[in-house]
PDB file of C-alpha atoms in Angstrom:
ATOM      1  CA  UNK A 130      34.301-111.273 -81.277  1.00 46.00           C
ATOM      2  CA  UNK A 131      30.477-110.375 -82.595  1.00 47.00           C
ATOM      3  CA  UNK A 132      28.229-108.072 -80.570  1.00 49.00           C
ATOM      4  CA  UNK A 133      26.972-106.882 -82.457  1.00 48.00           C
ATOM      5  CA  UNK A 134      25.090-110.967 -83.005  1.00 46.00           C
ATOM      6  CA  UNK A 135      24.578-111.584 -79.600  1.00 47.00           C
ATOM      7  CA  UNK A 136      22.813-108.124 -79.153  1.00 50.00           C
ATOM      8  CA  UNK A 137      20.121-108.296 -81.399  1.00 50.00           C
ATOM      9  CA  UNK A 138      17.272-110.486 -80.674  1.00 53.00           C
ATOM     10  CA  UNK A 139      16.633-113.319 -83.548  1.00 60.00           C
ATOM     11  CA  UNK A 140      13.865-112.970 -85.933  1.00 60.00           C
ATOM     12  CA  UNK A 141      11.356-115.738 -84.558  1.00 56.00           C
ATOM     13  CA  UNK A 142       8.577-115.348 -86.919  1.00 57.00           C
ATOM     14  CA  UNK A 143      11.011-115.750 -89.799  1.00 70.00           C
ATOM     15  CA  UNK A 144      10.132-112.364 -91.389  1.00 74.00           C
ATOM     16  CA  UNK A 145      13.320-111.428 -92.272  1.00 75.00           C
ATOM     17  CA  UNK A 146      14.083-114.076 -94.082  1.00 79.00           C
ATOM     18  CA  UNK A 147      11.042-113.915 -95.882  1.00 82.00           C
ATOM     19  CA  UNK A 148      11.642-110.249 -97.344  1.00 82.00           C
ATOM     20  CA  UNK A 149      14.943-111.114 -97.680  1.00 82.00           C
ATOM     21  CA  UNK A 150      13.390-113.753-100.450  1.00 83.00           C
ATOM     22  CA  UNK A 151      11.429-111.684-102.368  1.00 82.00           C
ATOM     23  CA  UNK A 152      15.081-109.320-102.262  1.00 84.00           C
ATOM     24  CA  UNK A 153      17.030-111.673-103.888  1.00 84.00           C
ATOM     25  CA  UNK A 154      13.808-112.371-106.653  1.00 85.00           C
ATOM     26  CA  UNK A 155      14.290-109.037-107.098  1.00 83.00           C
ATOM     27  CA  UNK A 156      18.519-109.086-107.626  1.00 81.00           C
ATOM     28  CA  UNK A 157      18.194-111.540-109.909  1.00 82.00           C
ATOM     29  CA  UNK A 158      15.745-110.228-112.432  1.00 81.00           C
ATOM     30  CA  UNK A 159      17.865-107.206-112.145  1.00 77.00           C
ATOM     31  CA  UNK A 160      20.017-108.866-114.189  1.00 76.00           C
ATOM     32  CA  UNK A 161      18.521-110.584-116.172  1.00 74.00           C
ATOM     33  CA  UNK A 162      16.510-107.293-117.200  1.00 71.00           C
ATOM     34  CA  UNK A 163      19.997-104.509-115.834  1.00 68.00           C
ATOM     35  CA  UNK A 164      17.429-102.174-114.578  1.00 68.00           C
ATOM     36  CA  UNK A 165      18.675-102.747-110.821  1.00 73.00           C
ATOM     37  CA  UNK A 166      22.353-103.259-109.532  1.00 80.00           C
ATOM     38  CA  UNK A 167      21.329-107.501-109.252  1.00 84.00           C
ATOM     39  CA  UNK A 168      23.534-108.483-107.116  1.00 88.00           C
ATOM     40  CA  UNK A 169      23.806-105.558-104.700  1.00 89.00           C
ATOM     41  CA  UNK A 170      19.928-106.395-103.704  1.00 88.00           C
ATOM     42  CA  UNK A 171      21.515-110.106-103.679  1.00 90.00           C
ATOM     43  CA  UNK A 172      23.774-109.230-101.119  1.00 93.00           C
ATOM     44  CA  UNK A 173      21.507-106.943 -98.606  1.00 90.00           C
ATOM     45  CA  UNK A 174      18.839-109.503 -98.940  1.00 91.00           C
ATOM     46  CA  UNK A 175      21.586-112.248 -97.081  1.00 93.00           C
ATOM     47  CA  UNK A 176      22.830-108.700 -95.240  1.00 94.00           C
ATOM     48  CA  UNK A 177      18.687-108.520 -94.090  1.00 90.00           C
ATOM     49  CA  UNK A 178      18.755-112.167 -92.882  1.00 90.00           C
ATOM     50  CA  UNK A 179      21.625-112.088 -90.903  1.00 92.00           C
ATOM     51  CA  UNK A 180      20.432-108.889 -89.003  1.00 90.00           C
ATOM     52  CA  UNK A 181      17.277-110.486 -88.325  1.00 88.00           C
ATOM     53  CA  UNK A 182      18.458-113.547 -87.182  1.00 87.00           C
ATOM     54  CA  UNK A 183      21.899-112.698 -85.757  1.00 87.00           C
ATOM     55  CA  UNK A 184      24.128-114.959 -84.587  1.00 90.00           C
ATOM     56  CA  UNK A 185      28.092-115.946 -85.121  1.00 93.00           C
ATOM     57  CA  UNK A 186      25.947-117.928 -87.883  1.00 93.00           C
ATOM     58  CA  UNK A 187      24.889-116.191 -90.082  1.00 93.00           C
ATOM     59  CA  UNK A 188      27.371-113.581 -89.732  1.00 95.00           C
ATOM     60  CA  UNK A 189      29.577-115.904 -90.996  1.00 95.00           C
ATOM     61  CA  UNK A 190      27.124-116.834 -94.273  1.00 95.00           C
ATOM     62  CA  UNK A 191      26.852-112.963 -94.927  1.00 96.00           C
ATOM     63  CA  UNK A 192      31.280-112.630 -94.818  1.00 96.00           C
ATOM     64  CA  UNK A 193      31.402-115.649 -97.048  1.00 97.00           C
ATOM     65  CA  UNK A 194      28.052-114.276 -99.404  1.00 96.00           C
ATOM     66  CA  UNK A 195      31.006-110.677-100.202  1.00 96.00           C
ATOM     67  CA  UNK A 196      33.885-113.355-100.457  1.00 97.00           C
ATOM     68  CA  UNK A 197      31.682-114.641-103.743  1.00 96.00           C
ATOM     69  CA  UNK A 198      30.638-111.317-104.163  1.00 95.00           C
ATOM     70  CA  UNK A 199      33.859-109.439-104.018  1.00 95.00           C
ATOM     71  CA  UNK A 200      35.287-112.822-106.923  1.00 95.00           C
ATOM     72  CA  UNK A 201      32.126-112.219-108.954  1.00 93.00           C
ATOM     73  CA  UNK A 202      31.924-108.840-109.537  1.00 90.00           C
ATOM     74  CA  UNK A 203      36.213-108.735-110.070  1.00 91.00           C
ATOM     75  CA  UNK A 204      35.388-112.252-112.451  1.00 91.00           C
ATOM     76  CA  UNK A 205      32.878-109.586-114.755  1.00 84.00           C
ATOM     77  CA  UNK A 206      35.494-107.150-114.677  1.00 80.00           C
ATOM     78  CA  UNK A 207      38.162-108.562-116.338  1.00 85.00           C
ATOM     79  CA  UNK A 208      36.777-111.716-118.700  1.00 83.00           C
ATOM     80  CA  UNK A 209      34.644-109.756-120.564  1.00 78.00           C
ATOM     81  CA  UNK A 210      36.586-106.358-121.338  1.00 74.00           C
ATOM     82  CA  UNK A 211      39.837-108.483-121.904  1.00 78.00           C
ATOM     83  CA  UNK A 212      38.218-110.094-124.998  1.00 77.00           C
ATOM     84  CA  UNK A 213      36.639-107.524-125.675  1.00 76.00           C
ATOM     85  CA  UNK A 214      39.799-105.454-126.074  1.00 76.00           C
ATOM     86  CA  UNK A 215      41.550-108.466-128.273  1.00 78.00           C
ATOM     87  CA  UNK A 216      39.306-108.566-130.444  1.00 75.00           C
ATOM     88  CA  UNK A 217      39.699-104.948-130.961  1.00 74.00           C
ATOM     89  CA  UNK A 218      36.585-103.342-128.934  1.00 77.00           C
ATOM     90  CA  UNK A 219      37.895-100.237-127.925  1.00 75.00           C
ATOM     91  CA  UNK A 220      37.037 -98.111-125.135  1.00 78.00           C
ATOM     92  CA  UNK A 221      36.308 -95.775-126.671  1.00 84.00           C
ATOM     93  CA  UNK A 222      33.910 -97.298-128.778  1.00 83.00           C
ATOM     94  CA  UNK A 223      32.468 -99.640-125.068  1.00 80.00           C
ATOM     95  CA  UNK A 224      31.629 -96.282-123.863  1.00 85.00           C
ATOM     96  CA  UNK A 225      30.000 -94.777-126.305  1.00 87.00           C
ATOM     97  CA  UNK A 226      28.094 -98.170-126.247  1.00 85.00           C
ATOM     98  CA  UNK A 227      27.495 -97.082-122.078  1.00 84.00           C
ATOM     99  CA  UNK A 228      25.977 -93.711-123.409  1.00 90.00           C
ATOM    100  CA  UNK A 229      23.382 -95.466-125.971  1.00 89.00           C
ATOM    101  CA  UNK A 230      22.486 -97.985-123.385  1.00 85.00           C
ATOM    102  CA  UNK A 231      21.691 -94.718-120.941  1.00 87.00           C
ATOM    103  CA  UNK A 232      19.535 -93.046-123.833  1.00 91.00           C
ATOM    104  CA  UNK A 233      18.312 -95.814-124.712  1.00 88.00           C
ATOM    105  CA  UNK A 234      16.070 -96.575-121.517  1.00 83.00           C
ATOM    106  CA  UNK A 235      14.811 -93.316-121.606  1.00 89.00           C
ATOM    107  CA  UNK A 236      13.665 -93.899-125.252  1.00 89.00           C
ATOM    108  CA  UNK A 237      12.285 -97.110-125.372  1.00 85.00           C
ATOM    109  CA  UNK A 238      11.765 -98.448-121.812  1.00 76.00           C
ATOM    110  CA  UNK A 239      13.287-101.601-120.041  1.00 67.00           C
ATOM    111  CA  UNK A 240      14.085-102.853-123.559  1.00 75.00           C
ATOM    112  CA  UNK A 241      16.015 -99.828-124.701  1.00 81.00           C
ATOM    113  CA  UNK A 242      18.856-100.981-122.381  1.00 78.00           C
ATOM    114  CA  UNK A 243      20.465-103.366-124.145  1.00 78.00           C
ATOM    115  CA  UNK A 244      19.259-101.793-127.763  1.00 83.00           C
ATOM    116  CA  UNK A 245      20.693 -98.434-126.766  1.00 87.00           C
ATOM    117  CA  UNK A 246      23.860-100.736-125.789  1.00 84.00           C
ATOM    118  CA  UNK A 247      24.366-102.257-129.198  1.00 84.00           C
ATOM    119  CA  UNK A 248      23.709 -98.592-131.684  1.00 89.00           C
ATOM    120  CA  UNK A 249      25.744 -97.521-129.345  1.00 90.00           C
ATOM    121  CA  UNK A 250      28.059 -99.733-129.885  1.00 87.00           C
ATOM    122  CA  UNK A 251      27.210-100.006-134.058  1.00 90.00           C
ATOM    123  CA  UNK A 252      27.278 -96.086-134.356  1.00 91.00           C
ATOM    124  CA  UNK A 253      31.320 -95.729-133.193  1.00 89.00           C
ATOM    125  CA  UNK A 254      32.638 -99.113-134.678  1.00 87.00           C
ATOM    126  CA  UNK A 255      30.637 -97.186-138.054  1.00 89.00           C
ATOM    127  CA  UNK A 256      31.417 -94.405-137.514  1.00 89.00           C
ATOM    128  CA  UNK A 257      35.439 -95.607-136.140  1.00 86.00           C
ATOM    129  CA  UNK A 258      35.716 -98.074-139.782  1.00 83.00           C
ATOM    130  CA  UNK A 259      33.076 -96.792-142.112  1.00 88.00           C
ATOM    131  CA  UNK A 260      32.944-100.905-143.405  1.00 87.00           C
ATOM    132  CA  UNK A 261      29.607-102.185-141.944  1.00 88.00           C
ATOM    133  CA  UNK A 262      31.237-106.106-141.340  1.00 87.00           C
ATOM    134  CA  UNK A 263      33.764-104.989-139.189  1.00 84.00           C
ATOM    135  CA  UNK A 264      31.218-102.234-137.290  1.00 86.00           C
ATOM    136  CA  UNK A 265      28.466-105.489-136.964  1.00 88.00           C
ATOM    137  CA  UNK A 266      31.813-108.109-135.557  1.00 85.00           C
ATOM    138  CA  UNK A 267      32.629-105.499-133.030  1.00 82.00           C
ATOM    139  CA  UNK A 268      28.732-105.330-131.846  1.00 85.00           C
ATOM    140  CA  UNK A 269      28.608-108.675-131.841  1.00 86.00           C
ATOM    141  CA  UNK A 270      32.037-109.297-130.022  1.00 83.00           C
ATOM    142  CA  UNK A 271      31.205-106.764-127.310  1.00 80.00           C
ATOM    143  CA  UNK A 272      27.159-108.364-126.954  1.00 82.00           C
ATOM    144  CA  UNK A 273      29.195-111.984-125.851  1.00 85.00           C
ATOM    145  CA  UNK A 274      31.020-109.434-123.679  1.00 81.00           C
ATOM    146  CA  UNK A 275      27.520-108.482-122.012  1.00 79.00           C
ATOM    147  CA  UNK A 276      26.383-111.913-122.421  1.00 84.00           C
ATOM    148  CA  UNK A 277      29.587-113.379-120.301  1.00 86.00           C
ATOM    149  CA  UNK A 278      29.269-110.576-117.359  1.00 83.00           C
ATOM    150  CA  UNK A 279      25.558-111.680-117.738  1.00 85.00           C
ATOM    151  CA  UNK A 280      26.012-114.956-116.866  1.00 89.00           C
ATOM    152  CA  UNK A 281      29.128-114.548-114.640  1.00 91.00           C
ATOM    153  CA  UNK A 282      26.783-112.152-112.793  1.00 90.00           C
ATOM    154  CA  UNK A 283      24.328-115.248-112.502  1.00 90.00           C
ATOM    155  CA  UNK A 284      26.778-118.126-112.045  1.00 93.00           C
ATOM    156  CA  UNK A 285      27.030-115.677-108.518  1.00 93.00           C
ATOM    157  CA  UNK A 286      23.909-115.130-107.526  1.00 90.00           C
ATOM    158  CA  UNK A 287      23.416-119.131-107.672  1.00 91.00           C
ATOM    159  CA  UNK A 288      26.608-119.616-105.072  1.00 94.00           C
ATOM    160  CA  UNK A 289      25.668-115.841-102.826  1.00 93.00           C
ATOM    161  CA  UNK A 290      21.963-118.929-102.858  1.00 91.00           C
ATOM    162  CA  UNK A 291      23.343-121.687-102.877  1.00 91.00           C
ATOM    163  CA  UNK A 292      25.940-120.101 -98.787  1.00 94.00           C
ATOM    164  CA  UNK A 293      22.395-118.450 -97.673  1.00 90.00           C
ATOM    165  CA  UNK A 294      20.199-121.743 -98.176  1.00 90.00           C
ATOM    166  CA  UNK A 295      23.157-123.206 -96.562  1.00 92.00           C
ATOM    167  CA  UNK A 296      23.566-121.332 -94.364  1.00 91.00           C
ATOM    168  CA  UNK A 297      19.900-120.718 -92.953  1.00 88.00           C
ATOM    169  CA  UNK A 298      19.592-124.501 -92.559  1.00 87.00           C
ATOM    170  CA  UNK A 299      23.159-124.302 -90.320  1.00 88.00           C
ATOM    171  CA  UNK A 300      21.489-121.474 -88.252  1.00 83.00           C
TER     172      UNK A 300
END
């Protein structure tokens, strides 16, 4: 069975819960302002709570959270990418968008990431077709893909929060 769960002394003060909540909030902010790996912070917060709390309920809760994380990441990779490919945005264009995002992050702190991504996509598509309308259409498609990905990530974080809350209340 889970011997680790029974060997860990429970946290009677609830410090790990409050620390976990703080980390979770930072994770959600990392989803909205893509500077940090937001979902990983959310999962890490639940892991911290599970370690500090111990017991079968905590570890089952963490297992469900891991499953939700895996489903969310899978959907995040599949749905927006398919839509962008269907609308004609190629892999090289997305790669150049990522390069633009990285450059933008260092040139314009925080907001440079999305600005650089948009400019990278636009530049790649304009260089590819030499048509402003086509480049702008591909850029809008890429932006929709990014927003869908962010939405999937936020919904996953919400499901993780609900699961964690149920686990805390059941413990």
